């Protein structure tokens, strides 16, 4: 980060981790060495994560300062004055005094109370509540010491570049979907040049997404024959190849698991060295496939479309 803080490259994703299972999974993750935790208010499990963190601190498993904890602002709190209260609620749920990183979850604004969009009336356009207004709230949160770093998620190059030119405090991270089927080479180059860190979400293809967010014909990343062949050659799993690939590209990566064996397997991907031939072979797999395509925001008659969301 700009001030020399470091974010551990492999973090634990918590999207889709049910409230009843995340507590035990988190304690196991901390026990085996995870030090980076990716959360969000909308995941509906921050209170359970907070309880598990409190227990872990009390048991001496880990200290707060050893952890990197990220959370995200939901779409219903995009007005400048709503950001700090939303962050305070997340801090109260997590039982923390500060976050390491707070992100604007989506470049999409919604009416307070709307939660998920049902009709166009739930949506607020970016003309009415621009990202720069939300960013002012994020800057206030950082200045108040509530988050050590601030950033964004799901921003296109166009939106990120617009924000970078307006921001008083630059966004330090863009968290986006990244995996061999969605490599986003132009974004990687842009962020490298601008000194913005990328975090890769859905690195394993997020097969546990709700059915409504899945396409019938979608390719299954974990079953890709090229990845399977590389994994076999290294005596590793496909998941480990995917995580190592993300790290080799200089991104951080947040695979989600609630299973002790897979938690350990994913963290051990840090030891896997891919060859330049492996990287080239994986490089050829890109098919611009978004598993999280944002169509949920494209409510009929509303201001968002898939095209204007991704600017492509
Ligand atoms: P589980 O939580 O039961 O381990 P993503 O991180 O792309 O969102 O993917 C998460 C999905 O991948 C979950 O269904 C998770 O299941 C599964 N998963 C996590 N780690 C592995 C692994 N090492 N091998 C296979 N599947 C995994």
Coordinates of C-alpha atoms and ligand atoms in Angstrom, one line a residue:
X1 CA 0.0 0.0 0.0
X2 CA 1.0 3.6 -0.4
X3 CA 2.1 3.9 3.3
X4 CA 4.1 0.6 3.3
X5 CA 1.3 -1.5 4.9
X6 CA 1.2 -4.9 3.3
X7 CA -1.9 -7.0 2.4
X8 CA -1.4 -10.8 2.6
X9 CA -1.7 -12.0 -1.0
X10 CA -4.1 -14.9 -0.1
X11 CA -7.2 -14.0 1.8
X12 CA -10.3 -15.8 3.0
X13 CA -13.4 -15.0 1.0
X14 CA -16.7 -15.0 3.0
X15 CA -19.3 -14.4 0.3
X16 CA -21.8 -17.3 0.5
X17 CA -20.4 -18.5 3.8
X18 CA -23.6 -19.1 5.8
X19 CA -23.9 -17.5 9.2
X20 CA -24.0 -20.9 10.8
X21 CA -20.8 -22.2 9.3
X22 CA -18.5 -19.1 9.0
X23 CA -17.6 -18.9 12.7
X24 CA -15.9 -22.4 12.9
X25 CA -14.4 -21.9 9.4
X26 CA -12.9 -18.6 10.3
X27 CA -11.4 -20.0 13.5
X28 CA -9.9 -22.9 11.6
X29 CA -8.6 -20.5 9.0
X30 CA -6.9 -18.3 11.6
X31 CA -5.5 -21.4 13.3
X32 CA -3.8 -22.6 10.1
X33 CA -2.4 -19.1 9.2
X34 CA -4.9 -17.0 7.2
X35 CA -4.3 -13.4 8.0
X36 CA -6.5 -11.7 5.4
X37 CA -10.2 -11.7 5.6
X38 CA -12.6 -10.4 3.0
X39 CA -16.1 -9.3 4.2
X40 CA -19.0 -7.2 3.2
X41 CA -22.1 -5.9 4.9
X42 CA -24.4 -7.5 2.2
X43 CA -23.0 -11.0 2.9
X44 CA -25.2 -11.0 6.0
X45 CA -22.6 -12.7 8.2
X46 CA -20.5 -9.9 9.7
X47 CA -22.0 -10.3 13.2
X48 CA -21.0 -14.1 13.2
X49 CA -17.5 -13.2 11.9
X50 CA -17.3 -10.6 14.7
X51 CA -18.2 -13.2 17.3
X52 CA -15.5 -15.6 15.9
X53 CA -12.9 -12.8 15.9
X54 CA -13.7 -11.9 19.5
X55 CA -13.3 -15.5 20.6
X56 CA -10.1 -15.9 18.6
X57 CA -8.6 -12.7 20.1
X58 CA -9.6 -13.8 23.6
X59 CA -8.1 -17.3 23.1
X60 CA -4.8 -15.7 21.9
X61 CA -5.1 -17.4 18.4
X62 CA -4.2 -14.1 16.8
X63 CA -4.0 -10.4 17.5
X64 CA -6.0 -7.7 15.7
X65 CA -2.9 -6.0 14.4
X66 CA -1.8 -9.3 12.7
X67 CA -4.9 -9.3 10.5
X68 CA -5.9 -7.6 7.3
X69 CA -9.7 -7.1 7.3
X70 CA -11.6 -5.7 4.4
X71 CA -15.3 -4.9 4.2
X72 CA -17.6 -3.1 1.7
X73 CA -20.2 -0.4 1.5
X74 CA -23.5 -1.5 0.2
X75 CA -25.3 0.2 -2.6
X76 CA -28.0 1.7 -0.4
X77 CA -25.5 3.9 1.4
X78 CA -23.9 5.8 -1.5
X79 CA -24.8 9.3 -0.4
X80 CA -21.8 11.1 1.1
X81 CA -23.4 11.4 4.6
X82 CA -24.4 7.7 4.6
X83 CA -20.9 6.2 4.2
X84 CA -19.5 6.7 7.7
X85 CA -22.7 5.4 9.5
X86 CA -22.7 2.3 7.2
X87 CA -19.0 1.7 8.1
X88 CA -19.7 2.2 11.8
X89 CA -22.4 -0.5 11.6
X90 CA -20.0 -2.9 9.9
X91 CA -17.4 -2.1 12.6
X92 CA -20.0 -2.8 15.3
X93 CA -20.9 -6.1 13.7
X94 CA -17.3 -7.2 13.3
X95 CA -16.4 -5.9 16.8
X96 CA -13.5 -3.8 15.5
X97 CA -12.3 -0.2 15.9
X98 CA -11.0 0.0 12.4
X99 CA -10.8 -1.8 9.1
X100 CA -7.7 -2.3 7.0
X101 CA -9.6 -1.6 3.8
X102 CA -13.1 -0.4 3.0
X103 CA -14.4 -0.7 -0.5
X104 CA -17.3 0.7 -2.5
X105 CA -18.9 -2.6 -3.3
X106 CA -20.5 -1.7 -6.7
X107 CA -20.7 1.4 -8.9
X108 CA -24.5 1.1 -8.4
X109 CA -26.6 3.2 -6.1
X110 CA -29.9 2.1 -4.6
X111 CA -32.6 3.7 -2.4
X112 CA -32.1 3.2 1.4
X113 CA -34.0 0.1 2.4
X114 CA -34.1 -1.4 -1.1
X115 CA -31.5 -4.2 -0.1
X116 CA -31.7 -6.0 -3.6
X117 CA -33.4 -4.3 -6.6
X118 CA -36.9 -5.3 -7.5
X119 CA -38.1 -2.4 -9.6
X120 CA -36.5 0.6 -11.3
X121 CA -37.8 2.7 -8.4
X122 CA -35.2 1.0 -6.1
X123 CA -32.3 2.3 -8.2
X124 CA -30.6 5.7 -8.2
X125 CA -28.6 6.8 -11.2
X126 CA -24.9 7.7 -11.1
X127 CA -26.0 11.2 -12.3
X128 CA -28.1 11.6 -9.1
X129 CA -25.5 10.1 -6.7
X130 CA -22.2 10.1 -8.5
X131 CA -19.3 7.9 -7.4
X132 CA -17.4 11.0 -6.5
X133 CA -20.0 11.8 -3.9
X134 CA -19.7 8.3 -2.4
X135 CA -15.9 8.7 -2.5
X136 CA -16.1 11.9 -0.4
X137 CA -17.7 9.8 2.3
X138 CA -15.0 7.2 1.9
X139 CA -12.3 9.8 2.3
X140 CA -14.1 11.1 5.4
X141 CA -14.1 7.5 6.8
X142 CA -10.3 7.3 6.2
X143 CA -9.7 10.7 7.7
X144 CA -11.7 9.7 10.8
X145 CA -9.4 6.6 11.2
X146 CA -12.2 4.1 10.6
X147 CA -10.4 2.4 7.8
X148 CA -6.6 2.5 7.1
X149 CA -7.1 2.2 3.4
X150 CA -10.0 2.8 1.0
X151 CA -10.8 1.5 -2.5
X152 CA -13.4 0.3 -4.9
X153 CA -14.8 -2.9 -6.3
X154 CA -16.3 -3.8 -9.7
X155 CA -15.1 -0.6 -11.3
X156 CA -14.3 -0.5 -15.1
X157 CA -11.1 1.3 -16.3
X158 CA -13.3 4.2 -17.3
X159 CA -14.9 4.6 -13.9
X160 CA -11.7 4.1 -12.0
X161 CA -9.9 6.6 -14.2
X162 CA -12.6 9.1 -13.6
X163 CA -12.4 8.6 -9.9
X164 CA -8.6 8.8 -9.8
X165 CA -8.7 12.2 -11.5
X166 CA -11.2 13.6 -9.0
X167 CA -10.1 11.9 -5.7
X168 CA -8.4 13.8 -3.0
X169 CA -7.2 10.4 -1.5
X170 CA -6.6 7.9 -4.3
X171 CA -8.4 4.6 -4.3
X172 CA -5.7 2.0 -3.5
X173 CA -7.5 -1.2 -4.5
X174 CA -10.0 -2.3 -7.1
X175 CA -11.5 -5.7 -6.2
X176 CA -12.8 -7.4 -9.4
X177 CA -13.7 -10.8 -10.8
X178 CA -10.4 -12.3 -12.1
X179 CA -9.6 -15.8 -13.2
X180 CA -8.3 -17.5 -16.3
X181 CA -11.6 -17.2 -18.1
X182 CA -11.7 -13.4 -17.3
X183 CA -8.1 -12.2 -17.3
X184 CA -8.8 -8.5 -17.8
X185 CA -5.3 -7.8 -19.1
X186 CA -6.0 -4.1 -19.9
X187 CA -7.2 -3.5 -16.3
X188 CA -4.1 -5.2 -14.9
X189 CA -1.9 -2.9 -17.0
X190 CA -3.9 0.2 -16.1
X191 CA -3.8 -0.5 -12.4
X192 CA -0.1 -1.3 -12.5
X193 CA 0.6 2.0 -14.1
X194 CA -1.6 3.9 -11.7
X195 CA -0.3 2.1 -8.6
X196 CA -3.7 0.6 -7.8
X197 CA -3.7 -3.0 -6.3
X198 CA -6.1 -5.6 -7.7
X199 CA -7.8 -8.2 -5.7
X200 CA -9.2 -11.2 -7.6
X201 CA -12.7 -12.3 -6.5
X202 CA -14.5 -15.5 -7.6
X203 CA -11.0 -17.0 -8.4
X204 CA -12.4 -20.5 -8.4
X205 CA -15.4 -19.7 -10.4
X206 CA -17.9 -19.4 -7.5
X207 CA -19.9 -22.5 -8.2
X208 CA -21.8 -22.0 -5.0
X209 CA -23.5 -18.9 -6.3
X210 CA -27.3 -18.8 -6.0
X211 CA -28.9 -20.5 -9.0
X212 CA -30.4 -17.2 -10.1
X213 CA -26.9 -15.8 -10.7
X214 CA -25.8 -18.8 -12.8
X215 CA -26.0 -19.2 -16.6
X216 CA -27.2 -22.6 -17.8
X217 CA -24.3 -23.2 -20.2
X218 CA -21.4 -21.7 -18.1
X219 CA -18.0 -23.4 -18.4
X220 CA -16.7 -24.8 -15.1
X221 CA -13.3 -23.4 -14.3
X222 CA -12.3 -26.2 -11.9
X223 CA -12.9 -28.7 -14.7
X224 CA -10.8 -27.0 -17.4
X225 CA -8.6 -29.7 -19.0
X226 CA -5.6 -27.4 -19.4
X227 CA -5.7 -26.4 -15.7
X228 CA -6.2 -30.1 -14.8
X229 CA -3.1 -31.0 -16.8
X230 CA -1.0 -28.3 -15.2
X231 CA -2.3 -29.3 -11.7
X232 CA -1.4 -33.0 -12.3
X233 CA 2.1 -32.1 -13.4
X234 CA 2.7 -30.1 -10.2
X235 CA 1.0 -32.7 -8.0
X236 CA -1.4 -29.9 -7.0
X237 CA -5.1 -29.3 -7.3
X238 CA -6.8 -27.1 -9.9
X239 CA -7.8 -24.7 -7.1
X240 CA -4.2 -24.3 -6.2
X241 CA -3.2 -23.6 -9.8
X242 CA -5.9 -20.9 -9.9
X243 CA -4.8 -19.3 -6.7
X244 CA -1.1 -19.5 -7.6
X245 CA -1.9 -18.0 -11.0
X246 CA -3.5 -15.0 -9.4
X247 CA -0.5 -14.5 -7.1
X248 CA 2.0 -14.8 -10.0
X249 CA 0.2 -12.0 -11.7
X250 CA 0.8 -9.7 -8.7
X251 CA -2.9 -9.6 -7.6
X252 CA -4.2 -10.6 -4.2
X253 CA -6.8 -13.3 -4.2
X254 CA -9.7 -14.3 -1.9
X255 CA -10.9 -17.9 -2.4
X256 CA -13.9 -18.8 -0.3
X257 CA -14.1 -22.1 1.6
X258 CA -15.8 -23.3 4.8
X259 CA -14.2 -26.7 4.6
X260 CA -11.0 -27.4 6.7
X261 CA -9.3 -29.5 4.0
X262 CA -9.9 -27.0 1.3
X263 CA -9.0 -24.0 3.5
X264 CA -5.6 -25.6 4.0
X265 CA -5.2 -26.6 0.4
X266 CA -6.0 -23.0 -0.8
X267 CA -3.5 -21.4 1.6
X268 CA -0.8 -23.9 0.6
X269 CA -1.1 -22.6 -3.0
X270 CA 1.4 -19.9 -1.9
X271 CA 4.1 -22.7 -2.2
X272 CA 3.2 -23.5 -5.8
X273 CA 5.6 -22.2 -8.4
X274 CA 4.1 -22.1 -11.9
X275 CA 6.5 -22.1 -14.9
X276 CA 6.4 -19.4 -17.6
X277 CA 5.1 -22.2 -19.9
X278 CA 2.2 -22.8 -17.4
X279 CA 1.5 -19.0 -17.4
X280 CA 1.5 -18.9 -21.2
X281 CA -0.8 -21.9 -21.4
X282 CA -3.2 -20.4 -18.8
X283 CA -3.0 -17.0 -20.6
X284 CA -4.5 -18.7 -23.7
X285 CA -7.7 -19.7 -21.8
X286 CA -9.2 -16.2 -21.6
X287 CA -12.8 -16.1 -22.9
X288 CA -14.1 -12.9 -21.2
X289 CA -16.5 -14.9 -19.1
X290 CA -18.1 -13.0 -16.2
X291 CA -19.6 -15.4 -13.6
X292 CA -20.8 -12.3 -11.7
X293 CA -22.2 -10.4 -14.7
X294 CA -24.1 -7.6 -12.9
X295 CA -27.3 -8.4 -14.7
X296 CA -29.0 -8.2 -11.3
X297 CA -28.6 -4.4 -11.5
X298 CA -30.1 -4.1 -15.0
X299 CA -33.7 -3.7 -13.7
X300 CA -36.2 -3.0 -16.5
X301 CA -36.6 0.8 -16.9
X302 CA -33.8 1.5 -14.5
X303 CA -30.6 3.5 -15.1
X304 CA -28.2 0.5 -15.2
X305 CA -27.4 -1.9 -18.1
X306 CA -24.7 -4.5 -18.4
X307 CA -23.1 -2.3 -21.0
X308 CA -23.0 0.9 -18.9
X309 CA -22.0 -1.1 -15.8
X310 CA -18.8 -2.5 -17.3
X311 CA -18.4 0.2 -19.9
X312 CA -18.0 -2.5 -22.6
Ligands
LIG1 P1 -16.5 -25.0 0.0 O1 -16.8 -23.7 0.7 O2 -17.4 -26.1 0.4 O3 -15.0 -25.4 0.1 P2 -15.0 -18.8 -5.1 O4 -13.9 -18.6 -4.2 O5 -14.6 -18.6 -6.6 O6 -16.2 -18.0 -4.8 O7 -15.4 -20.3 -5.1 C1 -16.0 -20.9 -3.9 C2 -16.5 -22.3 -4.2 O8 -15.4 -23.1 -4.4 C3 -17.2 -22.9 -3.0 O9 -18.2 -23.7 -3.5 C4 -16.2 -23.7 -2.3 O10 -16.8 -24.7 -1.6 C5 -15.4 -24.2 -3.4 N1 -14.0 -24.4 -3.1 C6 -13.2 -23.7 -2.3 N2 -11.9 -24.2 -2.2 C7 -11.9 -25.3 -3.1 C8 -10.9 -26.2 -3.5 N3 -9.7 -26.2 -3.0 N4 -11.3 -27.2 -4.4 C9 -12.6 -27.3 -4.9 N5 -13.5 -26.4 -4.5 C10 -13.2 -25.4 -3.7

